[in-house]
mmCIF file of C-alpha atoms in Angstrom:
data_model
loop_
_atom_site.group_PDB
_atom_site.id
_atom_site.type_symbol
_atom_site.label_atom_id
_atom_site.label_comp_id
_atom_site.label_asym_id
_atom_site.label_seq_id
_atom_site.Cartn_x
_atom_site.Cartn_y
_atom_site.Cartn_z
ATOM 1 C CA ASP A 13 99.848 107.088 117.802
ATOM 2 C CA ALA A 14 100.108 108.537 114.316
ATOM 3 C CA GLY A 15 100.119 105.197 112.589
ATOM 4 C CA VAL A 16 102.250 104.366 109.579
ATOM 5 C CA ILE A 17 103.074 107.504 107.629
ATOM 6 C CA GLN A 18 103.705 107.474 103.900
ATOM 7 C CA SER A 19 104.719 110.263 101.586
ATOM 8 C CA PRO A 20 103.857 111.483 99.107
ATOM 9 C CA ARG A 21 100.211 110.414 98.955
ATOM 10 C CA HIS A 22 100.101 110.954 95.216
ATOM 11 C CA GLU A 23 102.920 111.044 92.691
ATOM 12 C CA VAL A 24 102.677 111.696 88.986
ATOM 13 C CA THR A 25 105.851 111.402 86.982
ATOM 14 C CA GLU A 26 107.048 110.833 83.469
ATOM 15 C CA MET A 27 108.540 107.620 82.216
ATOM 16 C CA GLY A 28 112.253 107.451 82.875
ATOM 17 C CA GLN A 29 112.215 109.617 85.967
ATOM 18 C CA GLU A 30 113.349 108.470 89.392
ATOM 19 C CA VAL A 31 110.651 108.034 92.032
ATOM 20 C CA THR A 32 111.229 107.764 95.771
ATOM 21 C CA LEU A 33 108.497 106.682 98.143
ATOM 22 C CA ARG A 34 108.903 107.174 101.877
ATOM 23 C CA CYS A 35 107.618 105.398 104.941
ATOM 24 C CA LYS A 36 107.772 106.006 108.673
ATOM 25 C CA PRO A 37 106.682 102.899 110.619
ATOM 26 C CA ILE A 38 104.971 102.883 113.983
ATOM 27 C CA SER A 39 107.456 103.501 116.767
ATOM 28 C CA GLY A 40 108.584 100.256 118.398
ATOM 29 C CA HIS A 41 107.686 98.055 115.451
ATOM 30 C CA ASN A 42 110.617 96.023 114.174
ATOM 31 C CA SER A 43 109.217 94.697 110.895
ATOM 32 C CA LEU A 44 108.463 96.761 107.819
ATOM 33 C CA PHE A 45 106.809 95.675 104.580
ATOM 34 C CA TRP A 46 106.411 97.234 101.140
ATOM 35 C CA TYR A 47 103.434 96.143 99.021
ATOM 36 C CA ARG A 48 102.142 97.046 95.583
ATOM 37 C CA GLN A 49 98.467 96.884 94.648
ATOM 38 C CA THR A 50 97.036 96.908 91.122
ATOM 39 C CA MET A 51 93.778 95.768 89.633
ATOM 40 C CA MET A 52 95.546 93.204 87.481
ATOM 41 C CA ARG A 53 97.860 91.621 90.042
ATOM 42 C CA GLY A 54 96.142 92.427 93.322
ATOM 43 C CA LEU A 55 98.273 92.893 96.436
ATOM 44 C CA GLU A 56 101.919 91.880 96.087
ATOM 45 C CA LEU A 57 104.621 91.844 98.763
ATOM 46 C CA LEU A 58 107.731 93.485 97.340
ATOM 47 C CA ILE A 59 110.161 93.302 100.257
ATOM 48 C CA TYR A 60 110.229 93.145 104.012
ATOM 49 C CA PHE A 61 112.701 94.080 106.717
ATOM 50 C CA ASN A 62 113.289 92.794 110.234
ATOM 51 C CA ASN A 63 115.304 95.059 112.506
ATOM 52 C CA ASN A 64 116.280 97.180 109.477
ATOM 53 C CA VAL A 65 117.700 94.177 107.606
ATOM 54 C CA PRO A 66 116.085 93.022 104.334
ATOM 55 C CA ILE A 67 114.808 89.484 104.896
ATOM 56 C CA ASP A 68 112.930 88.689 101.699
ATOM 57 C CA ASP A 69 113.142 90.731 98.513
ATOM 58 C CA SER A 70 111.883 88.017 96.182
ATOM 59 C CA GLY A 71 108.900 90.140 95.253
ATOM 60 C CA MET A 72 110.938 93.041 93.926
ATOM 61 C CA PRO A 73 110.091 93.106 90.228
ATOM 62 C CA GLU A 74 113.498 93.892 88.801
ATOM 63 C CA ASP A 75 116.669 95.872 89.279
ATOM 64 C CA ARG A 76 114.865 99.130 88.730
ATOM 65 C CA PHE A 77 113.385 98.736 92.207
ATOM 66 C CA SER A 78 115.418 99.164 95.378
ATOM 67 C CA ALA A 79 114.494 99.571 99.035
ATOM 68 C CA LYS A 80 116.436 100.756 102.034
ATOM 69 C CA MET A 81 115.875 101.027 105.737
ATOM 70 C CA PRO A 82 118.713 103.100 107.193
ATOM 71 C CA ASN A 83 117.179 103.159 110.671
ATOM 72 C CA ALA A 84 114.185 101.880 112.602
ATOM 73 C CA SER A 85 112.042 104.915 111.808
ATOM 74 C CA PHE A 86 112.471 105.355 108.068
ATOM 75 C CA SER A 87 112.390 103.390 104.834
ATOM 76 C CA THR A 88 112.430 104.261 101.150
ATOM 77 C CA LEU A 89 111.358 102.479 97.997
ATOM 78 C CA LYS A 90 113.019 103.807 94.864
ATOM 79 C CA ILE A 91 112.181 103.163 91.238
ATOM 80 C CA GLN A 92 114.767 104.188 88.687
ATOM 81 C CA PRO A 93 113.933 104.542 85.850
ATOM 82 C CA SER A 94 110.165 104.460 86.221
ATOM 83 C CA GLU A 95 107.884 102.917 83.586
ATOM 84 C CA PRO A 96 104.114 103.194 82.979
ATOM 85 C CA ARG A 97 103.625 99.612 84.189
ATOM 86 C CA ASP A 98 104.868 100.707 87.621
ATOM 87 C CA SER A 99 101.663 102.697 88.082
ATOM 88 C CA ALA A 100 100.018 101.313 91.220
ATOM 89 C CA VAL A 101 99.265 102.044 94.842
ATOM 90 C CA TYR A 102 102.256 101.307 97.055
ATOM 91 C CA PHE A 103 101.627 100.463 100.681
ATOM 92 C CA CYS A 104 104.000 100.359 103.599
ATOM 93 C CA ALA A 105 103.108 98.327 106.681
ATOM 94 C CA SER A 106 104.794 97.690 110.009
ATOM 95 C CA SER A 107 104.383 95.191 112.819
ATOM 96 C CA LEU A 108 105.914 93.738 115.912
ATOM 97 C CA GLY A 109 107.921 90.661 115.040
ATOM 98 C CA GLY A 110 106.529 87.177 115.264
ATOM 99 C CA GLN A 111 103.583 85.120 114.123
ATOM 100 C CA GLY A 112 100.167 86.385 115.076
ATOM 101 C CA TYR A 113 101.035 90.062 115.217
ATOM 102 C CA GLU A 114 98.999 92.211 112.898
ATOM 103 C CA GLN A 115 100.450 94.421 110.237
ATOM 104 C CA TYR A 116 99.457 98.087 110.325
ATOM 105 C CA PHE A 117 99.158 99.606 106.890
ATOM 106 C CA GLY A 118 99.805 103.152 105.835
ATOM 107 C CA PRO A 119 97.385 105.058 103.588
ATOM 108 C CA GLY A 120 99.419 104.282 100.479
ATOM 109 C CA THR A 121 101.087 106.267 97.715
ATOM 110 C CA ARG A 122 99.262 106.355 94.402
ATOM 111 C CA LEU A 123 101.917 106.416 91.677
ATOM 112 C CA THR A 124 101.089 107.318 88.107
ATOM 113 C CA VAL A 125 103.819 107.069 85.489
ATOM 114 C CA THR A 126 102.919 108.670 82.153
ATOM 115 C CA GLY B 28 104.124 76.551 100.095
ATOM 116 C CA ASN B 29 101.349 78.652 101.596
ATOM 117 C CA SER B 30 98.292 79.792 99.678
ATOM 118 C CA VAL B 31 94.897 81.329 100.355
ATOM 119 C CA THR B 32 91.824 80.953 98.166
ATOM 120 C CA GLN B 33 88.871 83.308 98.446
ATOM 121 C CA MET B 34 85.572 83.376 96.650
ATOM 122 C CA GLU B 35 85.383 85.603 93.623
ATOM 123 C CA GLY B 36 83.651 88.923 93.905
ATOM 124 C CA PRO B 37 81.986 91.248 93.741
ATOM 125 C CA VAL B 38 79.404 90.115 96.259
ATOM 126 C CA THR B 39 76.342 92.359 96.192
ATOM 127 C CA LEU B 40 73.873 92.239 99.077
ATOM 128 C CA SER B 41 70.962 94.242 100.358
ATOM 129 C CA GLU B 42 71.301 95.943 103.722
ATOM 130 C CA GLU B 43 70.557 93.585 106.654
ATOM 131 C CA ALA B 44 71.320 90.491 104.586
ATOM 132 C CA PHE B 45 73.522 87.680 105.890
ATOM 133 C CA LEU B 46 77.093 87.634 104.637
ATOM 134 C CA THR B 47 79.461 84.747 104.062
ATOM 135 C CA ILE B 48 82.814 85.110 102.327
ATOM 136 C CA ASN B 49 84.573 81.797 101.915
ATOM 137 C CA CYS B 50 88.279 81.355 102.571
ATOM 138 C CA THR B 51 90.314 78.158 102.423
ATOM 139 C CA TYR B 52 94.022 77.735 102.829
ATOM 140 C CA THR B 53 96.988 75.446 102.418
ATOM 141 C CA ALA B 54 99.931 75.922 104.716
ATOM 142 C CA THR B 55 103.154 74.325 105.813
ATOM 143 C CA GLY B 56 103.126 74.277 109.558
ATOM 144 C CA TYR B 57 100.521 75.684 111.848
ATOM 145 C CA PRO B 58 99.178 79.013 110.603
ATOM 146 C CA SER B 59 97.624 82.027 112.237
ATOM 147 C CA LEU B 60 94.682 83.316 110.207
ATOM 148 C CA PHE B 61 93.491 86.851 109.570
ATOM 149 C CA TRP B 62 90.802 88.867 107.847
ATOM 150 C CA TYR B 63 91.776 92.328 106.685
ATOM 151 C CA VAL B 64 89.406 94.946 105.290
ATOM 152 C CA GLN B 65 90.192 97.737 102.835
ATOM 153 C CA TYR B 66 87.765 100.630 102.585
ATOM 154 C CA PRO B 67 87.862 102.742 99.423
ATOM 155 C CA GLY B 68 90.976 104.878 99.187
ATOM 156 C CA GLU B 69 92.541 103.461 102.329
ATOM 157 C CA GLY B 70 95.126 100.906 103.386
ATOM 158 C CA LEU B 71 94.243 97.509 104.771
ATOM 159 C CA GLN B 72 93.299 97.182 108.408
ATOM 160 C CA LEU B 73 92.944 94.108 110.561
ATOM 161 C CA LEU B 74 89.338 93.024 111.044
ATOM 162 C CA LEU B 75 89.847 89.870 113.109
ATOM 163 C CA LYS B 76 92.248 87.005 113.665
ATOM 164 C CA ALA B 77 92.550 83.495 115.091
ATOM 165 C CA THR B 78 95.768 81.824 116.100
ATOM 166 C CA LYS B 79 94.764 78.224 116.815
ATOM 167 C CA ALA B 80 92.220 75.631 115.742
ATOM 168 C CA ASP B 81 88.615 76.230 116.829
ATOM 169 C CA ASP B 82 89.358 79.818 117.832
ATOM 170 C CA LYS B 83 86.713 82.309 116.788
ATOM 171 C CA GLY B 84 87.799 85.791 115.874
ATOM 172 C CA SER B 85 85.190 88.536 116.050
ATOM 173 C CA ASN B 86 84.955 92.277 115.576
ATOM 174 C CA LYS B 87 82.289 94.792 114.508
ATOM 175 C CA GLY B 88 79.707 92.022 114.137
ATOM 176 C CA PHE B 89 81.963 89.943 111.880
ATOM 177 C CA GLU B 90 83.044 86.445 112.902
ATOM 178 C CA ALA B 91 85.303 83.714 111.555
ATOM 179 C CA THR B 92 86.172 80.321 113.041
ATOM 180 C CA TYR B 93 89.516 78.594 112.469
ATOM 181 C CA ARG B 94 88.571 75.133 111.111
ATOM 182 C CA LYS B 95 91.644 72.945 110.871
ATOM 183 C CA GLU B 96 89.750 69.902 109.607
ATOM 184 C CA THR B 97 88.426 71.780 106.579
ATOM 185 C CA THR B 98 91.336 74.257 106.345
ATOM 186 C CA SER B 99 88.860 77.098 106.265
ATOM 187 C CA PHE B 100 88.304 80.508 107.841
ATOM 188 C CA HIS B 101 85.020 81.783 106.440
ATOM 189 C CA LEU B 102 83.929 85.330 107.268
ATOM 190 C CA GLU B 103 80.326 85.866 108.384
ATOM 191 C CA LYS B 104 78.100 88.703 109.494
ATOM 192 C CA GLY B 105 74.472 88.392 110.406
ATOM 193 C CA SER B 106 73.275 91.767 109.100
ATOM 194 C CA VAL B 107 75.402 93.868 106.784
ATOM 195 C CA GLN B 108 75.249 97.626 106.465
ATOM 196 C CA VAL B 109 76.061 99.944 103.597
ATOM 197 C CA SER B 110 79.137 101.012 105.554
ATOM 198 C CA ASP B 111 80.500 97.435 105.295
ATOM 199 C CA SER B 112 81.092 97.938 101.578
ATOM 200 C CA ALA B 113 84.796 97.270 101.128
ATOM 201 C CA VAL B 114 87.299 94.674 99.921
ATOM 202 C CA TYR B 115 87.954 91.807 102.330
ATOM 203 C CA PHE B 116 91.234 89.872 102.349
ATOM 204 C CA CYS B 117 91.881 86.527 103.990
ATOM 205 C CA ALA B 118 95.501 85.946 105.013
ATOM 206 C CA LEU B 119 97.761 83.579 106.915
ATOM 207 C CA VAL B 120 101.211 83.459 108.424
ATOM 208 C CA THR B 121 103.311 80.466 109.466
ATOM 209 C CA GLY B 122 106.684 79.549 110.820
ATOM 210 C CA GLY B 123 106.871 82.018 113.645
ATOM 211 C CA GLY B 124 107.432 84.839 111.217
ATOM 212 C CA ASN B 125 105.240 87.727 110.128
ATOM 213 C CA LYS B 126 105.204 87.507 106.349
ATOM 214 C CA LEU B 127 101.530 87.317 105.389
ATOM 215 C CA THR B 128 100.159 85.319 102.482
ATOM 216 C CA PHE B 129 97.044 87.095 101.187
ATOM 217 C CA GLY B 130 94.118 85.914 99.162
ATOM 218 C CA THR B 131 93.057 87.906 96.127
ATOM 219 C CA GLY B 132 90.400 89.852 98.007
ATOM 220 C CA THR B 133 86.609 89.823 97.737
ATOM 221 C CA GLN B 134 84.741 93.029 97.045
ATOM 222 C CA LEU B 135 81.511 93.468 98.997
ATOM 223 C CA LYS B 136 78.864 95.935 97.886
ATOM 224 C CA VAL B 137 75.916 96.558 100.187
ATOM 225 C CA GLU B 138 72.912 98.385 98.769
ATOM 226 C CA LEU B 139 69.923 99.996 100.459
#
């Protein structure tokens, strides 16, 4: 199994530009999570999906952030327009549904907004 | 609501020393408990878990026991190695769902 796949691994962009992060979950997993990790705020859950439907987006910072999951094998997190404070490592994770099932994390995308 | 409290880091130990990283929690309902580990430059990966009171999770020499009476899930290892240097996260989930509540993470540094 290839695990959770994220692309790109690194992204450097200028303030105001649109950024799209991509995630391919593990085949057969029905839950997908987007996290953001920074030194200041630690690990934050942004949004999660069950069966491609957004269940909880209370962690999405503001309207500049949006996430989609058009099918069971693909999700995107978009930031438009990007700002320097969005610089962070963004992780995608997937799991089987239900309590007790572990989340499998991707390697992350390191985003730098200048 | 749910919350997880971990001891502040960094924790610096010599190789072969005994490790304890404290974790306590508050939860509505009956949680499942997890320890995740993050090695430098990588995503988190599950280290061990326990799903009911008095269960002991174990993996790679690490252990943690689900203590309902003290609402704790402390991580222990009898003899750490340099390769154990990483950030360790305690986490829980309740309500039959799979949304994890994480602690802030504890950085462990093991020196020769």
